[in-house]
């Protein structure tokens, strides 16, 4: 009995492996379902942006586009899975460039920007600094002045202890040399609650979270890491940036598409074309407007350049002001 | 004391030693890790405080339980009246050896399944997995085994791979 | 408010929406009954399917799933000791013993009624107290949540009476396991040993699947071959009479209060509410030793709590845009996808949606009751089969369910490891429940304590600086004193016996 089972197992295993192999041709890409890996749990901001793009991409590519949430280690697990996966263009990664860069900066992970080919960025947003209206702080300069006058008293919240937001907080504190306290929170929902409950003087979070509360007047945008020129809510377009107050860095996040480095060049080209079309499509534009930002297309090479610059910047700030 | 009670005490000692080992490893690991900057500056509670407390307590409690069990075993005193596992079902229950084979056997099968899940075709592997478990648990009718295993494999394929789009 | 609710009902009581609510609830009950499968997973699948719909119908079907899984998860918990969802794990403590006595129908009946009434009370509480609860949610600071976590931890001792030392070991083990990963404040890696998957900690859902799915199968393999009496009695659900339920009003009320409260305050952890409600009922009961042997209160309380959660989590989701648990997080994502901006302004901008969802929640609860009442027979029939047929399916479901929580093999390995651990612990009479509670409460206590200290600039007096905190602190001290007192009297009594 056991022997027959064994031989059966072996033959079936062999058959199974034969069945799993299937070559794809680059010329008729895409011809089957594309899996878009979003390395975060379903329901977050990045996930929603990814799903909106997936819907738009479906129309452009004329194939099914399925979102796989492969969460873990702040996006590292999913990113590594794609980097090491099949390079036929049917498994693509959707992530924010500074999210990847931040995890490379803070943790020792077997991942590097060289593992990827950058297809392009399609949704850019700066990281902004918010404050509850009852705190009476209107601009970043006011916050810095107040911090100077009251050393050790003001609190600046960061959405995560190891992300782009923390780099921004550390940079502000380090470059200005002022004495205020940085409070790390555990994610967007936590930071939102702290801001809505007026528990910190200011908080750093990716735009456009809390945009509707800003429009309503409950929360104020006191500063931003990059110019807010593309935000749909016009009055915010002239918010003070870090550079305006003498902090010469830019921090934001651009969501883009990545594929493994060894993906054939023509597949990459075709994919870039499709994603660009999807990003500029009506449905994605509408989503962007409702969400808060006009989508903009950043081509692959430029996207890669941005990411590498951010990596260098983050590593520098971490080495100088955090360690 | 009965063989059963002796076995129970031996298992206690084994498990507690495991916990003590885990606690020790934890203590060593957390205290040799170098922490980088205290950004938030919570000096009294830093990254190693609570893990130290927890692992310390784990070791302490495990030692206490271990000592208690070891003492009972040595002094050969009968243990406190344990709640006897009364199975409200009467009938031919399998022998102890069979139960152990089944328990660890199913664990091995589970591990093998997980190891090759991403290599071998899903329906095939799941059907084999189910069939082997049925056999292990004592079922003997080949028709029933094949039928249920196959329908299980196909059913889960439809549910998880097609329906849920699991990337296996 | 009242006109709002009425208008909400009018937008929901149309055939298409009612159909969606029904389908969602039925799907939820079904999905809930499959071990390894959880509510957020099912709701995620619905996102692309409902994308072309209008926001309200799309969210209504998700709401149905959300409500249905809370009851569905209890069916295998009662009949097989394996909960279908994390929320149903506490029901197994008394549900399974009751079923073992041949009273499975009664147990299922209590679960259904507990869920229904808990859901109803939770709904009423949530809807009437939305402004109050919203304020509490926003004003609750990290210090408050940390104190509540500590209070919950002390209540855990209700589960260790009788084997205190082992129970405490379990709790401490759970707390230690919860520290694996990146330190929440300074992002220092703890116990990662080079496995980057562990950076975000041990996935809770996978651990539960291991503890309550795989471990239970491994422990109960010894029951294969023993024919269960339950099969011979054609088990129908036996709904308890309303008169009888009235005697247990305390269980339902306390469960509902905890469920709504814990659901409404984000960060406290809605997963813990059935356990803490159960512990509270046990502590204040006149016959605490009966808990765990199969008494109605032991089923009614956690069931009421986990369905009242649904009402509670609606408050921060709709008034603040903050999720109270995994399922509401996915629903918020779905809202964003549909172009809705959840947050403080949602009520103003889209009150039709808010009231429609609230109305939908009530209707789902009613549907859940009806579905359980009429369609429970097939569940019972399946779950009554010989374990040698069921266990392989449960193992496969557990594996695939763990896989789908993160879409990688990592949680499967976690589930298997915890399965082995749970099996060993159960064999050695360690209460596995305490480890689970340690894992749930550990991060809540640590993160919030440290953030509270950071906010107050290392001033420990922040924990007693507001009236609510002093109140909770008083409860904590009272509980501690009581536990020590009970422990001492039990100890001296046992000493007296053995001398």
Short mmCIF file of C-alpha atoms in Angstrom, two decimals, chain C:
data_model
loop_
_atom_site.label_atom_id
_atom_site.label_comp_id
_atom_site.label_asym_id
_atom_site.label_seq_id
_atom_site.Cartn_x
_atom_site.Cartn_y
_atom_site.Cartn_z
CA UNK C 1 -30.95 62.03 14.48
CA UNK C 2 -34.32 60.32 14.36
CA UNK C 3 -35.20 61.74 10.98
CA UNK C 4 -31.80 60.68 9.82
CA UNK C 5 -32.33 57.10 10.89
CA UNK C 6 -35.75 57.01 9.30
CA UNK C 7 -34.36 58.32 6.06
CA UNK C 8 -31.62 55.76 6.36
CA UNK C 9 -34.15 53.00 6.55
CA UNK C 10 -36.03 54.36 3.58
CA UNK C 11 -32.90 54.23 1.46
CA UNK C 12 -32.13 50.69 2.56
CA UNK C 13 -35.58 49.16 2.44
CA UNK C 14 -35.58 48.80 -1.32
CA UNK C 15 -35.48 45.33 -2.88
CA UNK C 16 -32.00 45.56 -4.38
CA UNK C 17 -30.38 46.73 -1.19
CA UNK C 18 -32.28 44.22 0.90
CA UNK C 19 -31.16 41.47 -1.41
CA UNK C 20 -27.56 42.57 -1.06
CA UNK C 21 -27.88 42.70 2.70
CA UNK C 22 -29.30 39.22 2.75
CA UNK C 23 -26.66 37.81 0.44
CA UNK C 24 -23.93 39.48 2.42
CA UNK C 25 -25.18 38.14 5.72
CA UNK C 26 -25.62 34.64 4.34
CA UNK C 27 -22.14 34.77 2.85
CA UNK C 28 -20.86 36.03 6.17
CA UNK C 29 -22.39 33.19 8.14
CA UNK C 30 -20.96 30.70 5.65
CA UNK C 31 -17.51 32.26 5.57
CA UNK C 32 -17.53 32.62 9.32
CA UNK C 33 -18.18 28.95 9.77
CA UNK C 34 -15.06 28.00 7.82
CA UNK C 35 -12.07 27.91 10.17
CA UNK C 36 -9.17 29.92 8.85
CA UNK C 37 -11.32 32.30 6.87
CA UNK C 38 -11.96 35.65 8.46
CA UNK C 39 -14.23 38.58 7.85
CA UNK C 40 -11.65 41.04 6.46
CA UNK C 41 -10.60 38.47 3.85
CA UNK C 42 -14.12 38.00 2.59
CA UNK C 43 -14.75 41.73 2.48
CA UNK C 44 -11.54 42.32 0.50
CA UNK C 45 -12.78 39.92 -2.16
CA UNK C 46 -15.97 41.93 -2.45
CA UNK C 47 -14.11 45.15 -3.24
CA UNK C 48 -13.46 44.53 -6.94
CA UNK C 49 -16.82 42.81 -7.30
CA UNK C 50 -18.73 45.78 -5.93
CA UNK C 51 -16.62 48.44 -7.60
CA UNK C 52 -19.14 49.15 -10.33
CA UNK C 53 -21.94 49.59 -7.82
CA UNK C 54 -23.00 52.71 -6.01
CA UNK C 55 -21.27 53.20 -2.64
CA UNK C 56 -24.22 52.39 -0.43
CA UNK C 57 -25.11 48.97 -1.92
CA UNK C 58 -21.42 48.05 -2.09
CA UNK C 59 -20.94 48.81 1.60
CA UNK C 60 -24.20 47.15 2.55
CA UNK C 61 -23.12 43.77 1.27
CA UNK C 62 -19.84 44.16 3.11
CA UNK C 63 -21.75 45.05 6.25
CA UNK C 64 -23.72 41.83 5.86
CA UNK C 65 -20.55 39.79 5.72
CA UNK C 66 -19.19 41.67 8.74
CA UNK C 67 -22.27 40.81 10.82
CA UNK C 68 -22.72 37.27 9.56
CA UNK C 69 -19.19 36.11 10.35
CA UNK C 70 -19.61 37.00 14.00
CA UNK C 71 -22.26 34.34 14.42
CA UNK C 72 -21.00 31.90 11.81
CA UNK C 73 -17.68 31.65 13.61
CA UNK C 74 -19.41 30.23 16.65
CA UNK C 75 -20.85 27.18 14.94
CA UNK C 76 -17.62 25.20 14.62
CA UNK C 77 -16.50 26.63 17.95
CA UNK C 78 -19.46 24.97 19.63
CA UNK C 79 -19.48 21.76 17.66
CA UNK C 80 -15.76 21.16 17.15
CA UNK C 81 -13.88 23.44 19.51
CA UNK C 82 -12.38 25.19 16.47
CA UNK C 83 -13.67 28.73 16.01
CA UNK C 84 -14.41 29.79 12.47
CA UNK C 85 -13.19 33.31 13.18
CA UNK C 86 -11.07 34.82 15.96
CA UNK C 87 -14.18 36.45 17.39
CA UNK C 88 -15.76 33.07 18.09
CA UNK C 89 -12.87 31.63 20.05
CA UNK C 90 -14.24 32.59 23.46
CA UNK C 91 -17.58 30.93 22.74
CA UNK C 92 -15.87 27.56 22.60
CA UNK C 93 -15.07 27.72 26.31
CA UNK C 94 -18.63 26.99 27.32
CA UNK C 95 -20.18 26.17 23.99
CA UNK C 96 -18.16 23.04 23.38
CA UNK C 97 -18.69 21.51 26.84
CA UNK C 98 -22.41 22.12 26.47
CA UNK C 99 -22.38 20.40 23.09
CA UNK C 100 -20.42 17.50 24.54
CA UNK C 101 -23.20 16.95 27.03
CA UNK C 102 -25.55 16.36 24.14
CA UNK C 103 -27.01 19.85 24.29
CA UNK C 104 -25.50 21.17 21.08
CA UNK C 105 -28.82 22.54 19.92
CA UNK C 106 -29.20 24.55 23.10
CA UNK C 107 -25.67 25.88 22.75
CA UNK C 108 -26.29 27.00 19.19
CA UNK C 109 -29.52 28.57 20.31
CA UNK C 110 -27.79 30.56 23.02
CA UNK C 111 -25.13 31.66 20.57
CA UNK C 112 -27.75 32.85 18.10
CA UNK C 113 -29.79 34.70 20.70
CA UNK C 114 -26.70 36.17 22.31
CA UNK C 115 -25.46 37.42 18.98
CA UNK C 116 -28.81 38.82 17.98
CA UNK C 117 -29.53 40.62 21.22
CA UNK C 118 -25.95 41.76 21.57
CA UNK C 119 -26.11 43.12 18.06
CA UNK C 120 -29.41 44.85 18.79
CA UNK C 121 -28.20 46.44 22.01
CA UNK C 122 -24.95 47.42 20.40
CA UNK C 123 -26.87 49.04 17.59
CA UNK C 124 -29.18 50.94 19.91
CA UNK C 125 -26.27 52.11 22.04
CA UNK C 126 -24.24 53.13 19.03
CA UNK C 127 -27.02 54.98 17.29
CA UNK C 128 -28.29 56.84 20.32
CA UNK C 129 -24.91 57.71 21.69
CA UNK C 130 -23.04 58.50 18.49
CA UNK C 131 -22.02 62.03 19.56
CA UNK C 132 -21.03 60.85 23.05
CA UNK C 133 -19.13 57.81 21.84
CA UNK C 134 -17.44 59.83 19.15
CA UNK C 135 -16.23 62.32 21.71
CA UNK C 136 -14.99 59.54 23.97
CA UNK C 137 -13.17 57.96 21.05
CA UNK C 138 -11.46 61.20 20.12
CA UNK C 139 -10.64 62.28 23.62
CA UNK C 140 -9.30 58.92 24.64
CA UNK C 141 -5.61 59.26 24.84
CA UNK C 142 -2.88 56.69 24.96
CA UNK C 143 -2.73 56.74 28.75
CA UNK C 144 -6.39 55.77 28.99
CA UNK C 145 -5.98 52.91 26.58
CA UNK C 146 -2.87 51.67 28.36
CA UNK C 147 -4.77 51.56 31.64
CA UNK C 148 -7.66 49.70 30.05
CA UNK C 149 -5.14 47.22 28.68
CA UNK C 150 -3.66 46.67 32.13
CA UNK C 151 -7.13 46.23 33.54
CA UNK C 152 -7.85 43.62 30.92
CA UNK C 153 -4.64 41.84 31.75
CA UNK C 154 -5.56 41.57 35.42
CA UNK C 155 -8.94 40.23 34.49
CA UNK C 156 -7.16 37.50 32.58
CA UNK C 157 -6.54 35.98 35.94
CA UNK C 158 -10.17 34.91 35.80
CA UNK C 159 -8.98 32.28 33.36
CA UNK C 160 -6.21 31.00 35.52
CA UNK C 161 -8.05 30.28 38.72
CA UNK C 162 -7.09 26.78 39.66
CA UNK C 163 -3.79 26.71 37.86
CA UNK C 164 -2.48 30.15 38.63
CA UNK C 165 1.17 29.53 37.99
CA UNK C 166 0.58 27.91 34.65
CA UNK C 167 -1.87 30.59 33.66
CA UNK C 168 0.60 33.31 34.53
CA UNK C 169 3.28 31.53 32.53
CA UNK C 170 0.94 31.49 29.58
CA UNK C 171 0.21 35.21 29.91
CA UNK C 172 3.88 36.08 30.16
CA UNK C 173 4.68 33.90 27.17
CA UNK C 174 2.00 35.68 25.19
CA UNK C 175 3.30 39.08 26.25
CA UNK C 176 6.82 38.08 25.27
CA UNK C 177 5.71 36.79 21.88
CA UNK C 178 3.95 40.07 21.25
CA UNK C 179 7.23 41.97 21.59
CA UNK C 180 8.71 40.26 18.55
CA UNK C 181 9.25 42.69 15.74
CA UNK C 182 10.19 46.30 15.48
CA UNK C 183 9.98 48.16 18.74
CA UNK C 184 6.99 50.49 18.34
CA UNK C 185 8.75 53.66 19.43
CA UNK C 186 12.34 53.53 18.29
CA UNK C 187 12.03 50.89 15.59
CA UNK C 188 14.71 48.70 17.08
CA UNK C 189 14.36 45.14 15.85
CA UNK C 190 13.55 42.71 18.66
CA UNK C 191 13.93 38.95 18.36
CA UNK C 192 13.98 39.11 14.60
CA UNK C 193 17.01 36.84 14.14
CA UNK C 194 17.42 37.94 10.55
CA UNK C 195 13.94 36.94 9.36
CA UNK C 196 12.64 40.17 7.90
CA UNK C 197 9.11 38.77 7.92
CA UNK C 198 9.16 39.06 11.68
CA UNK C 199 9.76 42.80 11.51
CA UNK C 200 6.07 43.50 11.73
CA UNK C 201 5.64 41.05 14.56
CA UNK C 202 3.86 37.75 14.83
CA UNK C 203 0.66 37.88 12.78
CA UNK C 204 -2.13 37.58 15.24
CA UNK C 205 -4.64 35.95 12.92
CA UNK C 206 -2.19 33.20 12.00
CA UNK C 207 -1.35 32.59 15.64
CA UNK C 208 -5.02 32.15 16.44
CA UNK C 209 -5.50 29.77 13.55
CA UNK C 210 -2.64 27.76 14.96
CA UNK C 211 -3.83 27.81 18.54
CA UNK C 212 -7.49 27.21 17.93
CA UNK C 213 -7.40 25.35 14.68
CA UNK C 214 -4.34 23.20 14.28
CA UNK C 215 -3.70 22.64 17.99
CA UNK C 216 -7.29 21.60 18.57
CA UNK C 217 -7.17 19.14 15.70
CA UNK C 218 -3.94 17.68 17.03
CA UNK C 219 -5.34 17.40 20.54
CA UNK C 220 -8.64 15.95 19.47
CA UNK C 221 -7.24 13.32 17.14
CA UNK C 222 -7.61 10.98 20.05
CA UNK C 223 -11.35 11.30 19.64
CA UNK C 224 -11.32 9.82 16.16
CA UNK C 225 -13.12 6.56 16.14
CA UNK C 226 -15.29 7.42 19.10
CA UNK C 227 -18.73 7.93 17.79
CA UNK C 228 -20.35 11.03 19.04
CA UNK C 229 -23.78 10.83 20.59
CA UNK C 230 -24.59 14.07 18.92
CA UNK C 231 -24.98 12.41 15.58
CA UNK C 232 -27.73 10.11 16.69
CA UNK C 233 -29.89 12.90 18.07
CA UNK C 234 -30.85 14.87 15.00
CA UNK C 235 -29.64 18.17 16.27
CA UNK C 236 -31.88 21.06 15.67
CA UNK C 237 -31.20 24.41 17.06
CA UNK C 238 -33.17 24.86 20.22
CA UNK C 239 -33.84 28.52 20.69
CA UNK C 240 -34.11 29.44 24.33
CA UNK C 241 -37.41 30.98 25.28
CA UNK C 242 -37.41 34.72 25.80
CA UNK C 243 -38.55 34.16 29.36
CA UNK C 244 -35.46 32.10 30.03
CA UNK C 245 -33.23 34.65 28.35
CA UNK C 246 -34.52 37.32 30.71
CA UNK C 247 -32.81 35.59 33.61
CA UNK C 248 -29.52 36.01 31.81
CA UNK C 249 -30.02 39.68 31.08
CA UNK C 250 -26.80 40.58 32.85
CA UNK C 251 -24.67 38.47 30.55
CA UNK C 252 -26.14 40.00 27.46
CA UNK C 253 -25.99 43.52 28.81
CA UNK C 254 -22.41 43.30 30.00
CA UNK C 255 -21.36 41.65 26.78
CA UNK C 256 -23.09 44.35 24.76
CA UNK C 257 -21.61 47.16 26.82
CA UNK C 258 -18.08 45.83 26.52
CA UNK C 259 -18.53 45.08 22.85
CA UNK C 260 -19.85 48.52 21.97
CA UNK C 261 -17.35 50.29 24.20
CA UNK C 262 -14.29 48.45 22.96
CA UNK C 263 -15.45 48.78 19.39
CA UNK C 264 -16.03 52.50 19.71
CA UNK C 265 -12.60 53.35 21.09
CA UNK C 266 -10.07 52.61 18.37
CA UNK C 267 -6.84 51.14 19.60
CA UNK C 268 -8.27 49.29 22.58
CA UNK C 269 -8.69 46.19 20.50
CA UNK C 270 -12.13 44.95 19.69
CA UNK C 271 -10.71 41.39 19.60
CA UNK C 272 -10.28 41.40 23.34
CA UNK C 273 -13.83 42.37 24.23
CA UNK C 274 -15.47 38.90 24.29
CA UNK C 275 -12.72 37.63 26.57
CA UNK C 276 -12.83 40.54 28.97
CA UNK C 277 -16.63 40.48 29.07
CA UNK C 278 -16.46 36.76 29.83
CA UNK C 279 -13.89 37.37 32.55
CA UNK C 280 -16.04 40.08 34.09
CA UNK C 281 -19.10 37.86 34.17
CA UNK C 282 -17.08 35.08 35.69
CA UNK C 283 -15.62 37.32 38.33
CA UNK C 284 -18.93 38.71 39.45
CA UNK C 285 -20.89 35.49 39.16
CA UNK C 286 -22.13 33.59 42.17
CA UNK C 287 -20.83 30.37 40.68
CA UNK C 288 -17.58 31.20 38.94
CA UNK C 289 -16.36 27.63 38.98
CA UNK C 290 -19.19 26.65 36.66
CA UNK C 291 -17.78 28.79 33.88
CA UNK C 292 -16.05 26.54 31.40
CA UNK C 293 -18.32 23.59 32.10
CA UNK C 294 -21.00 24.65 29.66
CA UNK C 295 -23.34 27.26 31.13
CA UNK C 296 -25.51 29.67 29.16
CA UNK C 297 -23.82 32.78 30.52
CA UNK C 298 -20.54 31.53 29.12
CA UNK C 299 -22.01 31.55 25.63
CA UNK C 300 -24.29 34.56 25.82
CA UNK C 301 -21.65 36.97 27.08
CA UNK C 302 -18.95 36.59 24.42
CA UNK C 303 -21.52 36.30 21.63
CA UNK C 304 -23.25 39.47 22.71
CA UNK C 305 -19.89 41.20 22.96
CA UNK C 306 -18.66 40.30 19.53
CA UNK C 307 -21.86 41.35 17.78
CA UNK C 308 -22.12 44.55 19.79
CA UNK C 309 -18.63 45.26 18.45
CA UNK C 310 -20.18 45.86 15.05
CA UNK C 311 -22.30 48.68 16.38
CA UNK C 312 -19.40 50.09 18.31
CA UNK C 313 -16.97 50.16 15.42
CA UNK C 314 -19.49 52.02 13.30
CA UNK C 315 -18.98 55.09 15.45
CA UNK C 316 -15.31 55.82 14.77
CA UNK C 317 -15.63 54.53 11.21
CA UNK C 318 -18.44 56.90 10.29
CA UNK C 319 -17.69 59.87 12.49
CA UNK C 320 -13.89 59.92 12.47
CA UNK C 321 -12.80 57.78 9.56
CA UNK C 322 -10.78 55.58 11.91
CA UNK C 323 -11.20 51.81 11.86
CA UNK C 324 -11.93 49.85 15.03
CA UNK C 325 -10.92 46.48 13.58
CA UNK C 326 -9.68 44.80 10.44
CA UNK C 327 -13.04 44.61 8.68
CA UNK C 328 -13.89 48.28 9.15
CA UNK C 329 -10.41 49.15 7.89
CA UNK C 330 -11.21 47.38 4.63
CA UNK C 331 -14.61 49.05 4.46
CA UNK C 332 -12.96 52.45 4.84
CA UNK C 333 -10.67 51.57 1.96
CA UNK C 334 -13.69 50.63 -0.10
CA UNK C 335 -15.23 54.01 0.67
CA UNK C 336 -12.14 55.84 -0.53
CA UNK C 337 -12.19 53.78 -3.68
CA UNK C 338 -15.76 54.85 -4.32
CA UNK C 339 -14.77 58.47 -4.01
CA UNK C 340 -16.11 59.02 -0.51
CA UNK C 341 -13.94 60.79 2.02
CA UNK C 342 -14.46 59.17 5.39
CA UNK C 343 -13.71 61.40 8.30
CA UNK C 344 -15.19 64.03 10.50
CA UNK C 345 -17.02 65.60 7.59
CA UNK C 346 -18.72 62.44 6.33
CA UNK C 347 -21.88 63.05 8.30
CA UNK C 348 -22.21 66.48 6.78
CA UNK C 349 -21.26 65.57 3.26
CA UNK C 350 -23.03 62.29 2.84
CA UNK C 351 -25.51 61.69 5.63
CA UNK C 352 -27.53 59.41 3.36
CA UNK C 353 -24.65 56.97 3.35
CA UNK C 354 -24.07 57.18 7.09
CA UNK C 355 -27.67 56.61 8.03
CA UNK C 356 -28.10 54.03 5.34
CA UNK C 357 -25.22 52.03 6.77
CA UNK C 358 -26.56 52.31 10.30
CA UNK C 359 -29.97 51.15 9.15
CA UNK C 360 -28.32 48.35 7.20
CA UNK C 361 -26.55 47.15 10.33
CA UNK C 362 -29.83 46.61 12.12
CA UNK C 363 -31.35 44.78 9.18
CA UNK C 364 -28.28 42.56 8.88
CA UNK C 365 -28.61 41.56 12.50
CA UNK C 366 -32.20 40.55 11.92
CA UNK C 367 -31.25 38.65 8.77
CA UNK C 368 -28.47 36.95 10.68
CA UNK C 369 -30.96 35.67 13.20
CA UNK C 370 -33.36 34.47 10.50
CA UNK C 371 -30.63 32.74 8.55
CA UNK C 372 -29.31 30.98 11.61
CA UNK C 373 -32.80 29.95 12.65
CA UNK C 374 -33.79 28.46 9.33
CA UNK C 375 -30.60 27.39 7.67
CA UNK C 376 -28.60 25.96 10.48
CA UNK C 377 -29.39 22.32 9.73
CA UNK C 378 -26.87 21.89 6.90
CA UNK C 379 -24.16 23.36 9.10
CA UNK C 380 -24.95 20.98 11.90
CA UNK C 381 -25.12 18.06 9.51
CA UNK C 382 -21.69 18.80 8.12
CA UNK C 383 -20.08 19.60 11.43
CA UNK C 384 -21.41 16.40 12.96
CA UNK C 385 -19.60 14.11 10.60
CA UNK C 386 -16.92 11.79 11.76
CA UNK C 387 -13.81 13.67 12.75
CA UNK C 388 -11.60 11.58 10.52
CA UNK C 389 -13.35 13.23 7.57
CA UNK C 390 -13.58 16.70 9.08
CA UNK C 391 -10.11 17.14 10.49
CA UNK C 392 -8.23 16.92 7.19
CA UNK C 393 -10.53 19.59 5.79
CA UNK C 394 -10.01 21.76 8.84
CA UNK C 395 -6.24 21.41 8.54
CA UNK C 396 -6.37 22.38 4.88
CA UNK C 397 -8.67 25.30 5.60
CA UNK C 398 -6.42 26.45 8.41
CA UNK C 399 -3.40 26.37 6.13
CA UNK C 400 -5.05 28.23 3.29
CA UNK C 401 -6.73 30.64 5.66
CA UNK C 402 -3.44 31.47 7.30
CA UNK C 403 -1.89 31.90 3.85
CA UNK C 404 -4.56 34.31 2.73
CA UNK C 405 -4.05 36.56 5.72
CA UNK C 406 -0.82 37.86 4.23
CA UNK C 407 -0.61 36.01 0.91
CA UNK C 408 2.72 34.45 1.77
CA UNK C 409 3.79 31.21 3.39
CA UNK C 410 5.11 33.02 6.47
CA UNK C 411 1.79 33.05 8.39
CA UNK C 412 1.33 29.37 7.58
CA UNK C 413 4.60 28.57 9.33
CA UNK C 414 3.49 30.75 12.21
CA UNK C 415 0.19 28.89 12.40
CA UNK C 416 1.92 25.51 12.36
CA UNK C 417 4.37 26.56 15.07
CA UNK C 418 1.61 27.85 17.24
CA UNK C 419 -0.34 24.71 16.52
CA UNK C 420 2.44 22.60 17.94
CA UNK C 421 2.91 24.97 20.85
CA UNK C 422 -0.78 24.98 21.62
CA UNK C 423 -0.93 21.22 21.44
CA UNK C 424 1.97 20.81 23.84
CA UNK C 425 0.56 23.36 26.21
CA UNK C 426 -2.86 21.80 26.24
CA UNK C 427 -1.37 18.40 26.91
CA UNK C 428 0.40 19.83 29.91
CA UNK C 429 -2.69 21.58 31.19
CA UNK C 430 -1.49 25.09 30.48
CA UNK C 431 -4.46 27.29 29.66
CA UNK C 432 -3.82 28.27 26.06
CA UNK C 433 -6.32 31.08 26.37
CA UNK C 434 -3.91 33.08 28.49
CA UNK C 435 -1.28 33.12 25.77
CA UNK C 436 -3.82 34.51 23.32
CA UNK C 437 -4.76 37.25 25.75
CA UNK C 438 -1.12 38.07 26.31
CA UNK C 439 -0.62 38.41 22.56
CA UNK C 440 -3.69 40.63 22.21
CA UNK C 441 -3.03 42.87 25.20
CA UNK C 442 0.77 43.06 25.06
CA UNK C 443 1.10 45.52 22.19
CA UNK C 444 -1.81 47.60 23.44
CA UNK C 445 -0.21 48.04 26.83
CA UNK C 446 3.32 48.63 25.64
CA UNK C 447 2.68 50.97 22.73
CA UNK C 448 0.21 53.11 24.60
CA UNK C 449 2.20 53.31 27.80
CA UNK C 450 5.30 54.41 25.97
CA UNK C 451 3.52 56.94 23.78
CA UNK C 452 1.72 58.28 26.85
CA UNK C 453 5.05 58.72 28.58
CA UNK C 454 6.50 60.35 25.50
CA UNK C 455 3.59 62.78 25.38
CA UNK C 456 3.90 63.64 29.04
CA UNK C 457 7.68 63.93 28.89
CA UNK C 458 8.31 60.88 31.08
CA UNK C 459 5.92 62.02 33.74
CA UNK C 460 4.32 58.89 35.23
CA UNK C 461 1.65 60.92 36.97
CA UNK C 462 -0.06 61.26 33.60
CA UNK C 463 -1.73 57.94 34.37
CA UNK C 464 -3.73 59.49 37.18
CA UNK C 465 -4.11 62.98 35.84
CA UNK C 466 -7.71 62.90 34.68
CA UNK C 467 -10.86 61.63 36.44
CA UNK C 468 -11.43 58.73 34.03
CA UNK C 469 -7.86 57.55 34.53
CA UNK C 470 -8.14 57.74 38.30
CA UNK C 471 -11.32 55.72 38.02
CA UNK C 472 -9.71 52.99 35.93
CA UNK C 473 -6.66 52.98 38.18
CA UNK C 474 -8.95 52.47 41.17
CA UNK C 475 -10.56 49.51 39.43
CA UNK C 476 -7.15 48.08 38.67
CA UNK C 477 -6.00 48.36 42.26
CA UNK C 478 -9.28 46.92 43.49
CA UNK C 479 -8.97 43.96 41.13
CA UNK C 480 -5.37 43.36 42.17
CA UNK C 481 -6.24 43.39 45.86
CA UNK C 482 -9.15 41.04 45.25
CA UNK C 483 -7.05 38.64 43.19
CA UNK C 484 -4.34 38.51 45.82
CA UNK C 485 -6.95 37.97 48.51
CA UNK C 486 -8.58 35.15 46.58
CA UNK C 487 -5.23 33.63 45.82
CA UNK C 488 -4.18 33.70 49.43
CA UNK C 489 -7.43 32.19 50.72
CA UNK C 490 -7.34 29.47 48.08
CA UNK C 491 -3.74 28.72 48.89
CA UNK C 492 -4.28 28.48 52.62
CA UNK C 493 -7.38 26.38 52.08
CA UNK C 494 -5.44 23.92 49.96
CA UNK C 495 -2.63 23.87 52.48
CA UNK C 496 -5.18 23.13 55.13
CA UNK C 497 -6.50 20.24 53.10
CA UNK C 498 -3.21 18.56 52.42
CA UNK C 499 -1.83 18.85 55.95
#
